[in-house]
């Protein structure tokens, strides 16, 4: 009973506090995810310690990640991959190399280990899907092209993030254990994917077609499929997160995928609040002060380099200067995947607490600064100027 009461009280504090902080964030034109992180810092174990159960926070974060990747997968049908060739892949390749070298080099300069430098380099290559899409107008003709470029690059980055998670899932304490784990992952991933697609085609879709009049049944099927495949992936030596992504991609081939995606977004948002709260709750402000300089320098380097690099790569492929710079600024931050990678890598023993805090602190800084740049400079649904406000 005590455990149940603790969970109830924790959820009360989290969501009541999130409502208050979200109101303040909207009033001051801040990204909502920053409000959730700030709430975690305030009432988490390193703040007022009102919510301080580390096991609860870890489970909260993991469930949030699973549903985030499930929804990402639902928006990524295999046919869409064919449309991301050419310009998108080349731009993604150029920018990934540049951003990796920035994160890798800076961490080595501050005497972090080679492994921590590699993980940091990978983590900072991503841009925020949430910020990128939330601040993108969709009703203006000009921004349909901008949107196509932004979404294409974000989807490619999402795929790279999944591959990085596969590698981390195969990590072991020694080289032989790591190679063995990676070998199992390489076998388990396509096998699980094949089973998932066959199950969707021969089991799930016939059931959905037969009982599609019962909306709650479709909801239950989707939830059960997501969590069931996540558990199967973890049992196969991958991770819960990868299973959630495979579950989403396998369902993305069905004509009902967008219906499922739309109806699961409130549930996704529910768990995203919990995920970003847990990120803030795990931020140790005293430890952040100890790594203040590498954190700020990494954030400043990303804020300066990302728009320039994206703009250069896109202009070199024939995009106009204005479109190239706008895409660059809209993708000029680190990502929620950066936070996810630092969380998973820390759990796998690849990151120490200090290195994880550098990634997390730099990510939060870039999310805030980049959002300000976009809403003051470009059309967006929450632009400060009425002349720039576009839905």
Coordinates of C-alpha atoms in Angstrom, one line a residue:
X1 CA 0.0 0.0 0.0
X2 CA 2.8 2.3 0.8
X3 CA 4.4 1.8 -2.6
X4 CA 1.1 2.5 -4.4
X5 CA 0.6 5.6 -2.3
X6 CA 4.1 6.8 -3.2
X7 CA 3.5 6.4 -6.9
X8 CA 0.2 8.2 -6.6
X9 CA 1.8 11.1 -4.7
X10 CA 4.7 11.2 -7.2
X11 CA 2.3 11.4 -10.2
X12 CA 0.3 14.1 -8.5
X13 CA 3.4 16.2 -7.9
X14 CA 4.8 15.5 -11.4
X15 CA 1.7 16.4 -13.4
X16 CA 0.4 19.2 -11.2
X17 CA 3.9 20.7 -11.2
X18 CA 4.1 20.1 -15.0
X19 CA 0.9 22.0 -15.6
X20 CA 2.2 25.0 -13.6
X21 CA 5.6 25.0 -15.3
X22 CA 4.0 24.4 -18.7
X23 CA 1.8 27.5 -18.2
X24 CA 4.8 29.6 -17.3
X25 CA 6.7 28.1 -20.3
X26 CA 3.9 28.9 -22.8
X27 CA 3.5 32.4 -21.3
X28 CA 7.3 33.1 -21.8
X29 CA 7.4 31.2 -25.2
X30 CA 9.7 28.5 -23.8
X31 CA 9.7 24.9 -25.2
X32 CA 7.5 22.7 -23.0
X33 CA 10.1 20.0 -22.6
X34 CA 12.4 22.5 -20.9
X35 CA 9.6 23.1 -18.4
X36 CA 9.4 19.4 -17.6
X37 CA 13.2 19.2 -17.2
X38 CA 13.2 22.2 -14.9
X39 CA 10.5 20.6 -12.8
X40 CA 12.6 17.5 -12.4
X41 CA 15.5 19.5 -11.3
X42 CA 13.3 21.3 -8.7
X43 CA 11.4 18.4 -7.1
X44 CA 13.8 15.5 -8.0
X45 CA 16.4 13.9 -5.7
X46 CA 18.9 16.7 -6.3
X47 CA 16.4 19.5 -5.6
X48 CA 13.7 19.4 -3.0
X49 CA 13.7 15.6 -3.1
X50 CA 9.9 15.4 -3.2
X51 CA 10.2 12.6 -5.8
X52 CA 13.4 10.7 -5.1
X53 CA 12.9 7.0 -5.8
X54 CA 15.6 6.2 -8.3
X55 CA 14.0 2.9 -9.4
X56 CA 10.7 4.7 -10.1
X57 CA 12.5 7.4 -12.1
X58 CA 14.3 4.8 -14.1
X59 CA 11.1 2.9 -15.0
X60 CA 9.3 6.1 -15.8
X61 CA 12.1 7.1 -18.2
X62 CA 12.2 3.7 -19.9
X63 CA 8.4 3.6 -20.6
X64 CA 8.6 7.1 -22.0
X65 CA 11.4 6.2 -24.3
X66 CA 9.6 3.1 -25.5
X67 CA 6.4 5.0 -26.5
X68 CA 8.5 7.8 -28.1
X69 CA 10.3 5.3 -30.4
X70 CA 7.0 3.5 -31.1
X71 CA 5.5 6.7 -32.4
X72 CA 8.7 7.5 -34.4
X73 CA 8.4 4.1 -36.0
X74 CA 4.7 4.6 -36.8
X75 CA 5.7 7.7 -38.8
X76 CA 8.4 5.8 -40.7
X77 CA 6.9 3.3 -43.2
X78 CA 9.5 1.6 -45.3
X79 CA 8.3 3.2 -48.5
X80 CA 9.2 6.6 -47.0
X81 CA 12.9 5.5 -46.9
X82 CA 13.0 5.6 -50.7
X83 CA 12.2 9.3 -50.6
X84 CA 15.2 10.1 -48.4
X85 CA 17.9 9.2 -50.9
X86 CA 20.2 11.7 -52.5
X87 CA 20.3 15.1 -50.9
X88 CA 19.0 14.0 -47.5
X89 CA 21.5 11.2 -47.1
X90 CA 24.5 13.3 -48.3
X91 CA 23.6 16.2 -46.1
X92 CA 23.1 13.9 -43.1
X93 CA 26.5 12.2 -43.8
X94 CA 28.4 15.5 -44.0
X95 CA 26.8 17.0 -40.9
X96 CA 27.1 13.8 -38.9
X97 CA 30.9 13.7 -39.5
X98 CA 31.3 17.4 -38.5
X99 CA 29.2 17.2 -35.3
X100 CA 30.8 13.9 -34.2
X101 CA 34.2 15.4 -34.5
X102 CA 33.1 18.5 -32.5
X103 CA 31.8 16.4 -29.6
X104 CA 34.6 13.8 -29.8
X105 CA 37.4 16.4 -29.9
X106 CA 36.0 18.6 -27.1
X107 CA 35.6 15.6 -24.7
X108 CA 39.1 14.4 -25.4
X109 CA 40.4 17.9 -24.8
X110 CA 38.9 17.8 -21.3
X111 CA 40.5 14.5 -20.5
X112 CA 37.4 12.3 -20.8
X113 CA 37.9 8.7 -21.8
X114 CA 37.9 7.6 -25.5
X115 CA 34.6 5.7 -25.0
X116 CA 33.0 8.8 -23.4
X117 CA 34.2 10.9 -26.2
X118 CA 32.8 8.5 -28.9
X119 CA 29.4 8.4 -27.2
X120 CA 29.3 12.2 -26.8
X121 CA 30.3 12.6 -30.5
X122 CA 27.4 10.3 -31.6
X123 CA 24.9 11.9 -29.2
X124 CA 25.4 15.5 -30.4
X125 CA 25.0 14.5 -34.1
X126 CA 21.2 14.5 -33.7
X127 CA 18.7 17.4 -33.9
X128 CA 15.5 17.6 -32.0
X129 CA 12.5 16.0 -33.7
X130 CA 10.2 17.6 -31.2
X131 CA 11.6 21.1 -31.6
X132 CA 12.0 20.8 -35.3
X133 CA 8.4 19.7 -35.9
X134 CA 6.7 21.9 -33.2
X135 CA 8.2 25.1 -34.6
X136 CA 7.6 24.3 -38.3
X137 CA 4.6 25.9 -40.0
X138 CA 2.7 23.5 -42.3
X139 CA 0.1 25.8 -43.9
X140 CA 2.5 28.1 -45.8
X141 CA 3.5 26.9 -49.3
X142 CA 7.2 28.0 -48.8
X143 CA 7.5 25.9 -45.7
X144 CA 6.2 22.7 -47.3
X145 CA 9.6 22.5 -49.0
X146 CA 11.4 23.5 -45.8
X147 CA 9.3 20.9 -44.0
X148 CA 10.3 18.2 -46.5
X149 CA 14.0 18.9 -46.0
X150 CA 13.7 19.1 -42.2
X151 CA 11.6 15.9 -41.8
X152 CA 13.8 14.0 -44.2
X153 CA 16.9 14.9 -42.2
X154 CA 15.2 14.1 -38.9
X155 CA 14.1 10.7 -40.1
X156 CA 17.6 9.8 -41.2
X157 CA 19.0 10.9 -37.9
X158 CA 16.3 8.8 -36.1
X159 CA 17.6 5.7 -38.0
X160 CA 21.2 6.5 -37.0
X161 CA 20.0 6.8 -33.4
X162 CA 18.4 3.4 -33.6
X163 CA 21.7 1.9 -34.9
X164 CA 23.6 3.6 -32.1
X165 CA 21.2 2.0 -29.6
X166 CA 21.7 -1.4 -31.2
X167 CA 25.5 -1.0 -30.7
X168 CA 25.0 0.0 -27.1
X169 CA 22.7 -2.9 -26.5
X170 CA 25.5 -5.2 -27.6
X171 CA 28.1 -3.6 -25.3
X172 CA 29.9 -5.8 -22.8
X173 CA 32.6 -5.4 -20.2
X174 CA 35.3 -6.7 -22.4
X175 CA 36.1 -6.7 -26.2
X176 CA 35.1 -10.3 -26.6
X177 CA 31.9 -9.7 -24.7
X178 CA 31.1 -6.7 -26.8
X179 CA 31.8 -8.5 -30.1
X180 CA 29.7 -11.4 -28.9
X181 CA 26.9 -9.0 -27.9
X182 CA 27.0 -7.2 -31.2
X183 CA 27.0 -10.5 -33.0
X184 CA 23.8 -11.5 -31.2
X185 CA 22.3 -8.1 -31.9
X186 CA 23.0 -8.4 -35.6
X187 CA 21.3 -11.8 -35.7
X188 CA 18.4 -10.9 -33.3
X189 CA 17.5 -7.5 -35.0
X190 CA 16.6 -8.8 -38.5
X191 CA 15.0 -12.0 -37.0
X192 CA 12.8 -10.0 -34.7
X193 CA 12.0 -7.5 -37.5
X194 CA 10.9 -10.3 -39.8
X195 CA 8.8 -11.9 -37.1
X196 CA 7.2 -8.5 -36.4
X197 CA 6.3 -7.9 -40.1
X198 CA 4.9 -11.4 -40.5
X199 CA 2.8 -11.1 -37.3
X200 CA 1.4 -7.8 -38.4
X201 CA 0.5 -9.1 -41.8
X202 CA -1.0 -12.4 -40.8
X203 CA -2.3 -11.7 -37.3
X204 CA -2.7 -8.1 -36.3
X205 CA -4.1 -6.6 -39.5
X206 CA -6.8 -9.4 -39.9
X207 CA -7.9 -8.8 -36.3
X208 CA -8.0 -5.0 -36.7
X209 CA -9.9 -5.4 -40.0
X210 CA -12.5 -7.7 -38.3
X211 CA -13.0 -5.6 -35.2
X212 CA -12.2 -2.0 -36.4
X213 CA -15.6 -0.8 -35.2
X214 CA -14.3 -1.1 -31.6
X215 CA -11.9 1.8 -31.2
X216 CA -10.8 0.7 -27.8
X217 CA -9.8 -2.7 -29.2
X218 CA -7.5 -1.1 -31.7
X219 CA -6.0 1.0 -28.9
X220 CA -5.4 -2.1 -26.8
X221 CA -3.9 -4.0 -29.8
X222 CA -1.4 -1.2 -30.4
X223 CA -0.4 -0.9 -26.7
X224 CA -0.1 -4.6 -26.3
X225 CA 1.9 -4.9 -29.6
X226 CA 4.3 -2.1 -28.5
X227 CA 5.0 -3.5 -25.0
X228 CA 5.0 -7.1 -26.2
X229 CA 7.6 -6.6 -28.9
X230 CA 9.6 -4.4 -26.5
X231 CA 9.8 -7.3 -24.0
X232 CA 10.7 -9.7 -26.8
X233 CA 13.5 -7.5 -27.9
X234 CA 14.9 -7.2 -24.4
X235 CA 14.7 -11.0 -24.0
X236 CA 16.5 -11.4 -27.3
X237 CA 19.4 -9.3 -26.0
X238 CA 18.5 -6.0 -27.7
X239 CA 16.6 -3.4 -25.6
X240 CA 13.1 -2.4 -24.8
X241 CA 13.6 0.8 -26.8
X242 CA 14.6 -1.0 -30.0
X243 CA 11.6 -3.3 -29.6
X244 CA 9.3 -0.3 -29.4
X245 CA 10.7 1.1 -32.6
X246 CA 10.4 -2.2 -34.5
X247 CA 6.8 -2.4 -33.3
X248 CA 6.1 1.0 -34.7
X249 CA 7.8 0.4 -38.1
X250 CA 6.0 -2.9 -38.6
X251 CA 2.6 -1.3 -38.0
X252 CA 3.5 1.7 -40.2
X253 CA 2.9 -0.5 -43.3
X254 CA -0.8 -0.8 -42.4
X255 CA -3.5 1.7 -43.7
X256 CA -4.6 2.2 -40.1
X257 CA -1.1 3.4 -38.9
X258 CA -1.9 7.1 -38.9
X259 CA -5.2 6.5 -37.0
X260 CA -3.2 4.6 -34.4
X261 CA -0.5 7.3 -34.3
X262 CA -3.0 10.1 -33.8
X263 CA -4.9 8.2 -31.0
X264 CA -1.7 7.2 -29.2
X265 CA -0.2 10.7 -29.2
X266 CA -1.9 11.7 -25.9
X267 CA -0.4 8.5 -24.3
X268 CA 3.0 9.3 -25.9
X269 CA 2.8 12.9 -24.5
X270 CA 1.9 11.5 -21.0
X271 CA 5.0 9.4 -21.0
X272 CA 7.2 12.1 -22.5
X273 CA 6.3 14.4 -19.6
X274 CA 7.6 11.6 -17.3
X275 CA 10.7 11.0 -19.5
X276 CA 11.8 14.6 -19.5
X277 CA 10.9 15.0 -15.8
X278 CA 13.2 12.0 -15.1
X279 CA 16.0 13.6 -17.1
X280 CA 15.7 16.8 -15.0
X281 CA 15.4 14.7 -11.8
X282 CA 18.7 13.0 -12.6
X283 CA 20.6 16.2 -13.3
X284 CA 22.9 16.9 -10.3
X285 CA 23.4 20.7 -10.2
X286 CA 26.5 20.4 -8.1
X287 CA 28.0 17.9 -10.6
X288 CA 27.0 20.2 -13.5
X289 CA 29.0 23.0 -11.9
X290 CA 32.0 20.7 -11.8
X291 CA 31.7 20.2 -15.6
X292 CA 30.5 23.7 -16.3
X293 CA 33.2 24.6 -18.9
X294 CA 33.0 21.5 -21.1
X295 CA 29.2 21.7 -20.9
X296 CA 29.0 25.4 -22.0
X297 CA 31.7 25.0 -24.6
X298 CA 30.0 22.0 -26.1
X299 CA 26.7 23.8 -26.2
X300 CA 28.2 27.0 -27.8
X301 CA 30.1 24.9 -30.3
X302 CA 26.9 23.1 -31.4
X303 CA 24.9 26.3 -31.6
X304 CA 27.5 27.9 -33.7
X305 CA 28.4 25.0 -35.9
X306 CA 25.1 23.3 -36.7
X307 CA 23.4 26.1 -38.7
X308 CA 26.6 26.8 -40.6
X309 CA 27.2 23.1 -41.4
X310 CA 23.6 22.4 -42.5
X311 CA 23.5 25.6 -44.6
X312 CA 26.8 24.8 -46.3
X313 CA 25.8 21.2 -47.1
X314 CA 22.4 22.2 -48.5
X315 CA 23.7 25.1 -50.6
X316 CA 26.4 22.8 -52.1
X317 CA 23.5 20.7 -53.4
X318 CA 21.6 23.5 -55.0
X319 CA 19.3 24.7 -52.3
X320 CA 18.8 28.5 -52.0
X321 CA 20.8 30.4 -49.4
X322 CA 17.7 31.4 -47.5
X323 CA 16.2 27.9 -47.3
X324 CA 19.6 26.4 -46.4
X325 CA 20.1 28.8 -43.5
X326 CA 16.5 28.4 -42.3
X327 CA 16.9 24.6 -42.2
X328 CA 20.2 25.0 -40.4
X329 CA 18.8 27.2 -37.7
X330 CA 15.7 25.0 -37.3
X331 CA 18.0 21.9 -36.8
X332 CA 20.6 23.8 -34.8
X333 CA 20.2 22.0 -31.5
X334 CA 21.0 18.7 -29.8
X335 CA 18.1 16.2 -29.5
X336 CA 15.9 14.3 -27.1
X337 CA 17.8 11.4 -28.7
X338 CA 21.0 12.9 -27.2
X339 CA 19.4 12.6 -23.8
X340 CA 18.1 9.1 -24.6
X341 CA 21.6 8.0 -25.7
X342 CA 23.3 9.4 -22.6
X343 CA 20.7 7.6 -20.5
X344 CA 21.1 4.3 -22.2
X345 CA 24.9 4.6 -22.5
X346 CA 25.1 5.4 -18.8
X347 CA 23.0 2.4 -17.9
X348 CA 25.4 0.2 -20.0
X349 CA 28.4 1.6 -18.3
X350 CA 29.8 3.5 -21.3
X351 CA 29.4 6.9 -19.7
X352 CA 30.4 8.2 -16.3
X353 CA 28.2 10.6 -14.4
X354 CA 30.3 13.6 -15.4
X355 CA 30.3 12.8 -19.1
X356 CA 26.5 12.1 -19.0
X357 CA 25.9 15.5 -17.4
X358 CA 28.0 17.3 -20.0
X359 CA 25.7 15.8 -22.7
X360 CA 22.5 16.5 -20.8
X361 CA 23.5 20.0 -19.8
X362 CA 24.7 20.9 -23.3
X363 CA 21.5 19.5 -24.8
X364 CA 19.2 21.5 -22.6
X365 CA 21.2 24.7 -23.4
X366 CA 21.0 24.1 -27.1
X367 CA 17.2 23.3 -27.0
X368 CA 16.5 26.6 -25.2
X369 CA 18.8 28.9 -27.3
X370 CA 17.8 27.3 -30.6
X371 CA 14.1 27.7 -29.8
X372 CA 14.7 31.4 -29.1
X373 CA 16.5 31.9 -32.4
X374 CA 13.8 30.2 -34.4
X375 CA 10.8 32.0 -32.8
X376 CA 12.4 35.4 -33.0
X377 CA 13.8 34.9 -36.6
X378 CA 11.5 32.6 -38.5
X379 CA 7.8 31.8 -38.9
X380 CA 6.5 29.4 -36.3
X381 CA 3.3 28.6 -34.4
X382 CA 4.6 30.3 -31.2
X383 CA 6.6 33.2 -32.8
X384 CA 6.9 36.3 -30.6
X385 CA 6.1 38.7 -33.5
X386 CA 2.5 38.4 -34.9
X387 CA 4.0 38.9 -38.4
X388 CA 6.0 35.6 -37.9
X389 CA 3.3 33.6 -36.2
X390 CA 2.2 30.8 -38.6
X391 CA 0.4 27.6 -38.0

